[in-house]
CSV table of C-alpha atoms in Angstrom, one decimal:
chain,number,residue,atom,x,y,z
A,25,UNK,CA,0.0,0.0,0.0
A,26,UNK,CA,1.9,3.5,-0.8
A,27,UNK,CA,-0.5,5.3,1.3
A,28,UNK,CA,-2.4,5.6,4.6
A,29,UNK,CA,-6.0,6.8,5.7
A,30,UNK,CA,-6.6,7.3,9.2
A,31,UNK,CA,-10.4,7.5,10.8
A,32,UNK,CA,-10.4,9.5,13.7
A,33,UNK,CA,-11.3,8.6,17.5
A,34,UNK,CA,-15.0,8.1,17.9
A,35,UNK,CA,-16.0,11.5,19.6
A,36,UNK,CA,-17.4,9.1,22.8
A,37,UNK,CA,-16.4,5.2,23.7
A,38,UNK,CA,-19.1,3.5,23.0
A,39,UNK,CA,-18.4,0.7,25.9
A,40,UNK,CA,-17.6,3.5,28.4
A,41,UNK,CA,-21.1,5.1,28.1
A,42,UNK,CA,-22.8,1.4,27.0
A,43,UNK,CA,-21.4,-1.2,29.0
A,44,UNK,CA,-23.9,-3.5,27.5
A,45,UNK,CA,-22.4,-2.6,23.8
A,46,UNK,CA,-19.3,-3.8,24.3
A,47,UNK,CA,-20.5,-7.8,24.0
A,48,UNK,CA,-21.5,-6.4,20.6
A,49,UNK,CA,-18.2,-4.9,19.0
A,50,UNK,CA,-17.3,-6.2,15.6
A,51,UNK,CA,-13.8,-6.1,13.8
A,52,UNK,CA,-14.2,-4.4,10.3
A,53,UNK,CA,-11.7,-3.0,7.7
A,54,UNK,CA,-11.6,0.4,6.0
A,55,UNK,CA,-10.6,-0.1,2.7
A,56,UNK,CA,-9.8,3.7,2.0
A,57,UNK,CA,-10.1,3.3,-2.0
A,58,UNK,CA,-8.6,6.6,-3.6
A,59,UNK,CA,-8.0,6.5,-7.6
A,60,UNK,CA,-4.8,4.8,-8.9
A,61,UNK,CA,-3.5,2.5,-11.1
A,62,UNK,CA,-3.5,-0.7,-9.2
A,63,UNK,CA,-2.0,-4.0,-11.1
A,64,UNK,CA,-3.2,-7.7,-10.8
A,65,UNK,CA,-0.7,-7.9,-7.8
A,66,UNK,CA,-2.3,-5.2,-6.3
A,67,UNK,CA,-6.0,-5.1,-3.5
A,68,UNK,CA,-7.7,-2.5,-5.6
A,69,UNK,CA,-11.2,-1.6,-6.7
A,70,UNK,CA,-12.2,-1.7,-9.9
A,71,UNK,CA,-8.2,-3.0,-10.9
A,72,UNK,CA,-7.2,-5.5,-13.1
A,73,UNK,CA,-7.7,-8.9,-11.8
A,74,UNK,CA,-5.1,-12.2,-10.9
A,75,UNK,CA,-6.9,-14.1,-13.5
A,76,UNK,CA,-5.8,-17.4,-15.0
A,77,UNK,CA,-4.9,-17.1,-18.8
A,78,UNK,CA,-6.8,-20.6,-18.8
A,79,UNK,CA,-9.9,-20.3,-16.6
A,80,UNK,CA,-12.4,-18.5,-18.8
A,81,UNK,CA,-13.7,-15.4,-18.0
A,82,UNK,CA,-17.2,-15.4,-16.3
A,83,UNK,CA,-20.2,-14.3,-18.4
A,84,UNK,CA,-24.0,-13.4,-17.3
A,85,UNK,CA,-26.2,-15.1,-18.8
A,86,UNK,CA,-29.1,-13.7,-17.7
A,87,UNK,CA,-31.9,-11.3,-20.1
A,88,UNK,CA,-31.1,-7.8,-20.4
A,89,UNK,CA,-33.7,-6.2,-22.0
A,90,UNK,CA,-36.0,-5.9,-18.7
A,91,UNK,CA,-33.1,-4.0,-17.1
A,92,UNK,CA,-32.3,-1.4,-20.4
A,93,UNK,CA,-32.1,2.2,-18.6
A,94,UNK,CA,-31.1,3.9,-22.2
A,95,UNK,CA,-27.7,4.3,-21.0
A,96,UNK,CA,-25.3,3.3,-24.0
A,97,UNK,CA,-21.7,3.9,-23.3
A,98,UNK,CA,-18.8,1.0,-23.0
A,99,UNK,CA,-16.7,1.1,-19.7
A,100,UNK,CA,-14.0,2.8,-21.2
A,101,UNK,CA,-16.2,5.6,-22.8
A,102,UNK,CA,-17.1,5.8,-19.2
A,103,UNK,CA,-13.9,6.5,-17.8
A,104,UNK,CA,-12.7,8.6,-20.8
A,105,UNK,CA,-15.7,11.1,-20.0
A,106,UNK,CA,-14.6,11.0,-16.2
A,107,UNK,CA,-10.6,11.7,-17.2
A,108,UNK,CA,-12.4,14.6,-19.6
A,109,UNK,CA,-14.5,16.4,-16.5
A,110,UNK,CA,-11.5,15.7,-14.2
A,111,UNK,CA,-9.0,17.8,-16.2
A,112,UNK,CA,-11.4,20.6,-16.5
A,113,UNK,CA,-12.2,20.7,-13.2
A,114,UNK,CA,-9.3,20.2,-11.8
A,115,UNK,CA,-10.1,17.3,-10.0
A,116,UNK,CA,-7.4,15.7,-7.7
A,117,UNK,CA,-9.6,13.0,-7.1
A,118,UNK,CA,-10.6,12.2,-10.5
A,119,UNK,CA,-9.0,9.7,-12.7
A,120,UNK,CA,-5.8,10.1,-13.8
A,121,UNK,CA,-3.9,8.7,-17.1
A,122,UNK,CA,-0.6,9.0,-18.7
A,123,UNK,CA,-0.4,9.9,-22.2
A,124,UNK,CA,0.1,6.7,-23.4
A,125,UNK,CA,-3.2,5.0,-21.1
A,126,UNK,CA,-5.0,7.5,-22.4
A,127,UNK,CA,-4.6,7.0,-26.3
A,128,UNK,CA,-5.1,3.3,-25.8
A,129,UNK,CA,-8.3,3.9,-24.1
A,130,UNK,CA,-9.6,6.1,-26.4
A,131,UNK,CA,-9.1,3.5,-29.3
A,132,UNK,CA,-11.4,1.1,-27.4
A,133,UNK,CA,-14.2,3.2,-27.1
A,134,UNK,CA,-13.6,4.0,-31.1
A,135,UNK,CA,-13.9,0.4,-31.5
A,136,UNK,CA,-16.4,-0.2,-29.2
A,137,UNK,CA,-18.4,2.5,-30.8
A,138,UNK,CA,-17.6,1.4,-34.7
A,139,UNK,CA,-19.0,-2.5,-33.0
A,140,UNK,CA,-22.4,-0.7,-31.9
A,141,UNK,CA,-22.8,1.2,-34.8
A,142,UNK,CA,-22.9,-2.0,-37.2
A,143,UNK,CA,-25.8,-3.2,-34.8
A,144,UNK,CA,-24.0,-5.1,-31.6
A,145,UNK,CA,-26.1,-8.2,-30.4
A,146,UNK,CA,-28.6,-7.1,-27.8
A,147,UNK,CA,-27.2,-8.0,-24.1
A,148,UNK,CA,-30.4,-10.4,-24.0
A,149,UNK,CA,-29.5,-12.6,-27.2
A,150,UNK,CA,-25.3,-13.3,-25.6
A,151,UNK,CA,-23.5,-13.7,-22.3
A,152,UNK,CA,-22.5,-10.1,-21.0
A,153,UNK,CA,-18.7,-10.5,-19.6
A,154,UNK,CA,-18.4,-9.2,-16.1
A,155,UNK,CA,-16.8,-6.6,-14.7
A,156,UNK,CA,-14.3,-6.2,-11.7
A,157,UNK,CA,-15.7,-4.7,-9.3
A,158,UNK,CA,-12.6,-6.2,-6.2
A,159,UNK,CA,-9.6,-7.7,-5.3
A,160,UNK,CA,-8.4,-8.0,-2.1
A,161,UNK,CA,-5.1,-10.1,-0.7
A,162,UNK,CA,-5.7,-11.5,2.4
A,163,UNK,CA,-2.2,-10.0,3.7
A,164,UNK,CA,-3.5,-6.4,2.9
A,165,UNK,CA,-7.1,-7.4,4.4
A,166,UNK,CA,-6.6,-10.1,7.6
A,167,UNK,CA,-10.3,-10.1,8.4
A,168,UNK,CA,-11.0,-12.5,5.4
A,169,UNK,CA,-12.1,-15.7,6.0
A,170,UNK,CA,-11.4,-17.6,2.6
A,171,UNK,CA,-11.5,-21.1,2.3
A,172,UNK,CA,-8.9,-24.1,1.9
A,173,UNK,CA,-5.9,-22.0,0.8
A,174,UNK,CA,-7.1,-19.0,-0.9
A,175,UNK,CA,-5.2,-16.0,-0.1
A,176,UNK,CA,-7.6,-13.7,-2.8
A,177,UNK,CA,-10.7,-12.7,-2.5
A,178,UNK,CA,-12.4,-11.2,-6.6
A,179,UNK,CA,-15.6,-10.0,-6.8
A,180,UNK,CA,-17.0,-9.2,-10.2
A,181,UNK,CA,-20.6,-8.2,-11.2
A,182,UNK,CA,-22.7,-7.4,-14.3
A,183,UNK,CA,-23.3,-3.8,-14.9
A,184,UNK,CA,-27.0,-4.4,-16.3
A,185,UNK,CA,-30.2,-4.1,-13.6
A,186,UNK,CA,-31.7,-7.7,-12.4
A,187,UNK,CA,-35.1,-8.2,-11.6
A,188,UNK,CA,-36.5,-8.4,-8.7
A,189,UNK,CA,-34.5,-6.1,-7.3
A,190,UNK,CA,-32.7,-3.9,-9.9
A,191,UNK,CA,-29.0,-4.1,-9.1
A,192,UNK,CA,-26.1,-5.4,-10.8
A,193,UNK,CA,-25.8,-9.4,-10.3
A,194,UNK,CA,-22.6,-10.1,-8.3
A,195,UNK,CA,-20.0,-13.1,-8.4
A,196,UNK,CA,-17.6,-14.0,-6.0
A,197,UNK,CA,-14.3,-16.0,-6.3
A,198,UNK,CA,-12.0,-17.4,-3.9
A,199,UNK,CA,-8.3,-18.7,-5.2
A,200,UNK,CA,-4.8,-18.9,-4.5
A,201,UNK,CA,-2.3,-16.5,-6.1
A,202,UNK,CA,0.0,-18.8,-5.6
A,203,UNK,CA,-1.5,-21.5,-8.2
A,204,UNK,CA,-2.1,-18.7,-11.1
A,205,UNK,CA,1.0,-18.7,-13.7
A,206,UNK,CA,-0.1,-17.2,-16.5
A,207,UNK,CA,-2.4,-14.1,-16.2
A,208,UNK,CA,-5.3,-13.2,-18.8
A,209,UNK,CA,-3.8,-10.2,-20.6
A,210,UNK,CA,-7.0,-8.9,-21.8
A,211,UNK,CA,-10.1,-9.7,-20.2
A,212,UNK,CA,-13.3,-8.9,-22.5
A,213,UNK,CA,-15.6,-6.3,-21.3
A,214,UNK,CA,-19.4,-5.7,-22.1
A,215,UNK,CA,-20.7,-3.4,-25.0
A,216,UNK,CA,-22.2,-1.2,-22.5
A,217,UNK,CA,-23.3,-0.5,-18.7
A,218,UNK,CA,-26.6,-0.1,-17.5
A,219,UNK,CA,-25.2,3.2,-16.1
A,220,UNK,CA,-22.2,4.8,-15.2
A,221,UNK,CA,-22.5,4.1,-11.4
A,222,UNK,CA,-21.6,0.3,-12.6
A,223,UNK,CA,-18.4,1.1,-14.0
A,224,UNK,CA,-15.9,1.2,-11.0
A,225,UNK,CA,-12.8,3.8,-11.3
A,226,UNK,CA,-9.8,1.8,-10.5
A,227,UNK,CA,-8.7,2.3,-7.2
A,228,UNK,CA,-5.7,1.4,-4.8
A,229,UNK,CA,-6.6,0.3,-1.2
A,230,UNK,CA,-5.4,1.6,2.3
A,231,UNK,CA,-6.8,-0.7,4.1
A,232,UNK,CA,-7.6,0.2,8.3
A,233,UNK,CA,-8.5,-2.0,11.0
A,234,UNK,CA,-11.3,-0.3,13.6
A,235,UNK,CA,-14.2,-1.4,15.7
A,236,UNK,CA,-17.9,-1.2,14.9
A,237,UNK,CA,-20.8,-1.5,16.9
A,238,UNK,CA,-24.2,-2.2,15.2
A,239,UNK,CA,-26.6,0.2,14.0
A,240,UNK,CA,-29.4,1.0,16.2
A,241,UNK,CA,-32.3,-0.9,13.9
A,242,UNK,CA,-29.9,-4.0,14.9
A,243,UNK,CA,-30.1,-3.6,18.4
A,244,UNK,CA,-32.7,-5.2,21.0
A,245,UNK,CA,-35.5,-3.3,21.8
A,246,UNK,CA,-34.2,-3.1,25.2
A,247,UNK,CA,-30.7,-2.0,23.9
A,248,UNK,CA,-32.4,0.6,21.7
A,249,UNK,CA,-34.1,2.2,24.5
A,250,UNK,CA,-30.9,2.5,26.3
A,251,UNK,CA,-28.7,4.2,23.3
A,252,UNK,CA,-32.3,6.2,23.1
A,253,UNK,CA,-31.9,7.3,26.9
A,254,UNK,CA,-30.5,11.0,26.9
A,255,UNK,CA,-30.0,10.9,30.4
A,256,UNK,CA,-27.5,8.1,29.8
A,257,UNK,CA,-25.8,10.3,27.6
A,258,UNK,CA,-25.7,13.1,30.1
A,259,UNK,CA,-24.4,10.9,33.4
A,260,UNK,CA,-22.0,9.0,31.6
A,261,UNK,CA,-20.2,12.9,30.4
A,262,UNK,CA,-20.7,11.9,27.1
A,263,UNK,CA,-19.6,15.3,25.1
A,264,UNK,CA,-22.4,15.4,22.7
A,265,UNK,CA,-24.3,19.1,21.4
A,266,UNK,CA,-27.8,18.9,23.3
A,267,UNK,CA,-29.3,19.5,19.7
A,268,UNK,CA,-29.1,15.3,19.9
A,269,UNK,CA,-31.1,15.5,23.3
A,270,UNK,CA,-34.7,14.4,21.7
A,271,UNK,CA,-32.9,12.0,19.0
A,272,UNK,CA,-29.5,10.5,20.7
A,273,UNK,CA,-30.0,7.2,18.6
A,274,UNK,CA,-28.9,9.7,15.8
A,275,UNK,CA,-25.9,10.8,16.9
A,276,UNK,CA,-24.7,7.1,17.5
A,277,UNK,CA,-26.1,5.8,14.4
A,278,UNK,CA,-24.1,8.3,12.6
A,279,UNK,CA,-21.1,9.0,14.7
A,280,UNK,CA,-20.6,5.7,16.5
A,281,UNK,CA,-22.1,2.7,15.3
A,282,UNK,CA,-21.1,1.5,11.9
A,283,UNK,CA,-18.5,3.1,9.5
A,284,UNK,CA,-19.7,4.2,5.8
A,285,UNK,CA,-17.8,3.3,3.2
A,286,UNK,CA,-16.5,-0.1,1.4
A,287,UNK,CA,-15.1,-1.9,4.2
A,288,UNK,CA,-14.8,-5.7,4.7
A,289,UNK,CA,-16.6,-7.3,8.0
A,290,UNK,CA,-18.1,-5.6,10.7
A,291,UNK,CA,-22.1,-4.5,11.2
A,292,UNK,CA,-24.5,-3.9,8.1
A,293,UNK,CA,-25.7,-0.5,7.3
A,294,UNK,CA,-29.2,-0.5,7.8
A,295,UNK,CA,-31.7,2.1,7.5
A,296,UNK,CA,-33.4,1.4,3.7
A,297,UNK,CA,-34.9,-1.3,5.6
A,298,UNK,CA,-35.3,-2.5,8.6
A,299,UNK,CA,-32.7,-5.4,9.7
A,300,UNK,CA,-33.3,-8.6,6.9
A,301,UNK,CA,-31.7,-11.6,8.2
A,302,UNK,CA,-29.7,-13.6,5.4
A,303,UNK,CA,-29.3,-17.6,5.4
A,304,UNK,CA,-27.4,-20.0,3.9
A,305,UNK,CA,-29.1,-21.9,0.8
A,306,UNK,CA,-27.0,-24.8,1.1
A,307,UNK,CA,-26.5,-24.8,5.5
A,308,UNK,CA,-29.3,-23.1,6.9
A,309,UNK,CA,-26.3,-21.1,8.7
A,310,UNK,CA,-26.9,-17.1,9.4
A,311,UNK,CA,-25.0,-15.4,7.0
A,312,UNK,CA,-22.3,-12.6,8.2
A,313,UNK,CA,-21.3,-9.6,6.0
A,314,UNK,CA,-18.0,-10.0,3.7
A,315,UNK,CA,-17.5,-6.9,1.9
A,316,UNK,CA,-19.8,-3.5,1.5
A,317,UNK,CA,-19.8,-1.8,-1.8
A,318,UNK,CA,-20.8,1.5,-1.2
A,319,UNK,CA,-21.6,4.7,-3.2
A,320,UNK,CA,-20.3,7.1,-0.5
A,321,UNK,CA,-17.5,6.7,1.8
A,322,UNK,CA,-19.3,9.5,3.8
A,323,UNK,CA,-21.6,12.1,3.5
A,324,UNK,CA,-23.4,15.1,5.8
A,325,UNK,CA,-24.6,12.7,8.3
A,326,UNK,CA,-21.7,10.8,8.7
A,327,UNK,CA,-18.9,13.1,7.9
A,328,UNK,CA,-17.1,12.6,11.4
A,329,UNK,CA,-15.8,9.2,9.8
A,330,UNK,CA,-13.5,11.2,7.3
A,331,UNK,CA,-9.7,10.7,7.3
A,332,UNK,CA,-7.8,13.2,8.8
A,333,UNK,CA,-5.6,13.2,5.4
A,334,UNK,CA,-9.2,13.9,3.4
A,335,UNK,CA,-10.5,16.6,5.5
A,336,UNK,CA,-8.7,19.6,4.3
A,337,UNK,CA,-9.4,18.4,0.4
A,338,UNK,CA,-12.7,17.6,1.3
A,339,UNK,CA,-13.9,20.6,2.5
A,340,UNK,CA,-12.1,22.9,-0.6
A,341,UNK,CA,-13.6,20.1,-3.3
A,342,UNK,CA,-17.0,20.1,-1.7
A,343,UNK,CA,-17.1,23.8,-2.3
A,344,UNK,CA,-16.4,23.3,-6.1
A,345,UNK,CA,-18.9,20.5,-6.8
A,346,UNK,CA,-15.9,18.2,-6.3
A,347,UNK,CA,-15.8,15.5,-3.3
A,348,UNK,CA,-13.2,12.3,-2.2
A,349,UNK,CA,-16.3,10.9,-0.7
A,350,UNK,CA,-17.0,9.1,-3.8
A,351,UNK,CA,-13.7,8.3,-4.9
A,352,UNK,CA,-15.1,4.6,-7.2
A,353,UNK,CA,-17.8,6.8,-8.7
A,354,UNK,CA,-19.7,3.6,-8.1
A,355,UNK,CA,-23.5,4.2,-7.4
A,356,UNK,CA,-26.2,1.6,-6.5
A,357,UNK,CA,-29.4,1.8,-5.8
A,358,UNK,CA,-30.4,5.8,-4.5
A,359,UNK,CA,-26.9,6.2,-3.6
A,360,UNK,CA,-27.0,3.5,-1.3
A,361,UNK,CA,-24.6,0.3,-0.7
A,362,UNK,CA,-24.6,-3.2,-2.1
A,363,UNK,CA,-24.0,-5.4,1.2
A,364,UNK,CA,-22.5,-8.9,0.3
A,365,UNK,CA,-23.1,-11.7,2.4
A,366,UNK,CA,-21.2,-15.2,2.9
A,367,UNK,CA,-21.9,-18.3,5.0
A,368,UNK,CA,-19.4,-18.5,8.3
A,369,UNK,CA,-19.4,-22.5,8.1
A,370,UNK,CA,-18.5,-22.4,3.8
A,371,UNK,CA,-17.0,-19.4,2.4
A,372,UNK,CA,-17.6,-21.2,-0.8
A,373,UNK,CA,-21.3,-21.8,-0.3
A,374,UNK,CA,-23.3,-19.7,-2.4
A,375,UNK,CA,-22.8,-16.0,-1.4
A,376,UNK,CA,-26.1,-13.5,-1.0
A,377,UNK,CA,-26.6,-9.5,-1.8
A,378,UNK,CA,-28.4,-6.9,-0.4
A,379,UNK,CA,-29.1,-3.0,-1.3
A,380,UNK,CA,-29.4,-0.6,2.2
């Protein structure tokens, strides 16, 4: 990793004030993304992947038509409109290319383009190839839990809407880095994304260990009335503005309890829904969160999570339309987060999704 994000202290310890919390306190990881050019050796976010030249590529092969927004621009005319607005916004978190990265790109979309003008197949009538959505090394990110001998987590999805619930379809794949000799040089990419919130900006990783505690939607109703109790609040010293003194729950939902952001681990981030328990289809087993793919990594109700090394950047970018808090350009649902889901028993059971 060549560089480090650091979340500040929670402005009150959550098992000083809440005793009963601290049963409750969850490891999760930070994964920081920030545009970069990450390489197949690299934990990244929407980075090249540690593919085998002879495992083939995985394909949806699910109908597209029910899912068609209008949207009709190929990944890399995605990213070559991002580089575009970057540069004349001066954008130090946009997308940044070299000369050379950048002429390459541009003939792929020119081909891409010249293939939909002579009439593509539609996305229903052929197997749409996936995209990379994560890699992660389980020496950057400890907290995994792979199977067997995998050491690398990949998670790809398709960047068209599924029924029933309109988000991208999401595969996961476990494997050792270890066994993969030759790489796939060129992976193939779809004609076209659903929208441009599907296309992840490559990203490097600075992954950060903290604590979490869960939302309050996930607490008992016992627990909730406590967190709920301003008077709590108040004999415990808790330094909190009195503006909280009819709502506390808020200020711990958004200044304590779980951490916004992708992240890998630690307590779901409800509030789209109330708390939707996932099971295993093969065990029956509760399923526990693996990674969160998220459109934000912060916004005005949770903007106390910040890095100190964003902060400053943050605050002169937001004034010019321009913000690190969305550094993957990724955007599900309403702005919300894709939460994936694996069985503690069998990593490799069948995996689950979920948009809060």
């Amino acid at each position: 990793m060549v560089f480090v994000r650091t979340t500040p202290p929670r402005p009150v310890e959550v098992s000083a004030v809440f005793p009963e919390l601290a049963p409750l306190a969850r490891p999760a990881v930070r994964l920081h993304p920030r545009p970069g050019s990450p390489s197949v050796r690299d934990s990244s976010v929407g980075g090249p992947l540690l593919w085998p030249a002879e495992e083939p590529w995985p394909h949806c092969e699910d109908s597209h038509l029910h899912g068609d927004s209008g949207f009709r621009q190929s990944p890399a005319e995605v990213r070559l409109d991002r580089h575009s607005r970057a540069q004349r916004h001066e954008d130090p978190y946009g997308p940044s290319f070299t000369p050379e990265e950048e002429a390459a790109m541009a003939q792929k979309a020119a081909r891409l383009a010249e293939r939909l003008d002579a009439g593509p197949p539609w996305p229903a009538e052929c197997p749409v190839p996936l995209l990379p959505v994560a890699q992660l090394y389980l020496r950057d990110v400890p907290l995994l839990r792979p199977p067997g001998q995998a050491d690398l987590l990949q998670v790809l999805w398709c960047p068209y809407d599924h029924e029933p619930d309109w988000k991208p379809a999401t595969a996961v794949f476990w494997r050792s880095a270890a066994s993969v000799v030759d790489v796939l040089a060129t992976p193939p990419e779809p004609y076209e994304a659903n929208c441009s919130g599907y296309v992840p900006e490559p990203c490097l990783l600075a992954p950060e260990a903290i604590t979490e505690y869960p939302n309050s939607l996930d607490l008992s109703q016992e627990l909730r009335q406590v967190v709920g109790d301003w008077s709590r609040w108040q004999e415990a010293g808790a330094d909190v503005d009195s503006s909280y003194a009819d709502y506390p729950a808020e200020f711990y939902d958004g200044s304590l309890a779980d951490a916004p952001g992708w992240k890998v681990g630690g307590w779901p981030p409800w509030g789209r829904t109330d708390p939707y328990r996932r099971y295993c289809a093969v065990c029956d087993a509760r399923m526990v969160p693996l990674l969160t793919i998220a459109s934000f990594e912060w916004d005005s109700g949770t903007r106390g999570w910040a890095p100190y090394e964003d902060r400053a950047a943050y605050a002169a970018g937001h004034r010019a339309g321009l913000s690190p808090a969305q550094p993957t350009r990724v955007e599900v649902g309403s702005a919300d987060n894709m939460q994936l889901y694996v069985c503690p028993t069998s990593p490799e059971h069948p995996h689950t999704d979920l948009i809060q």
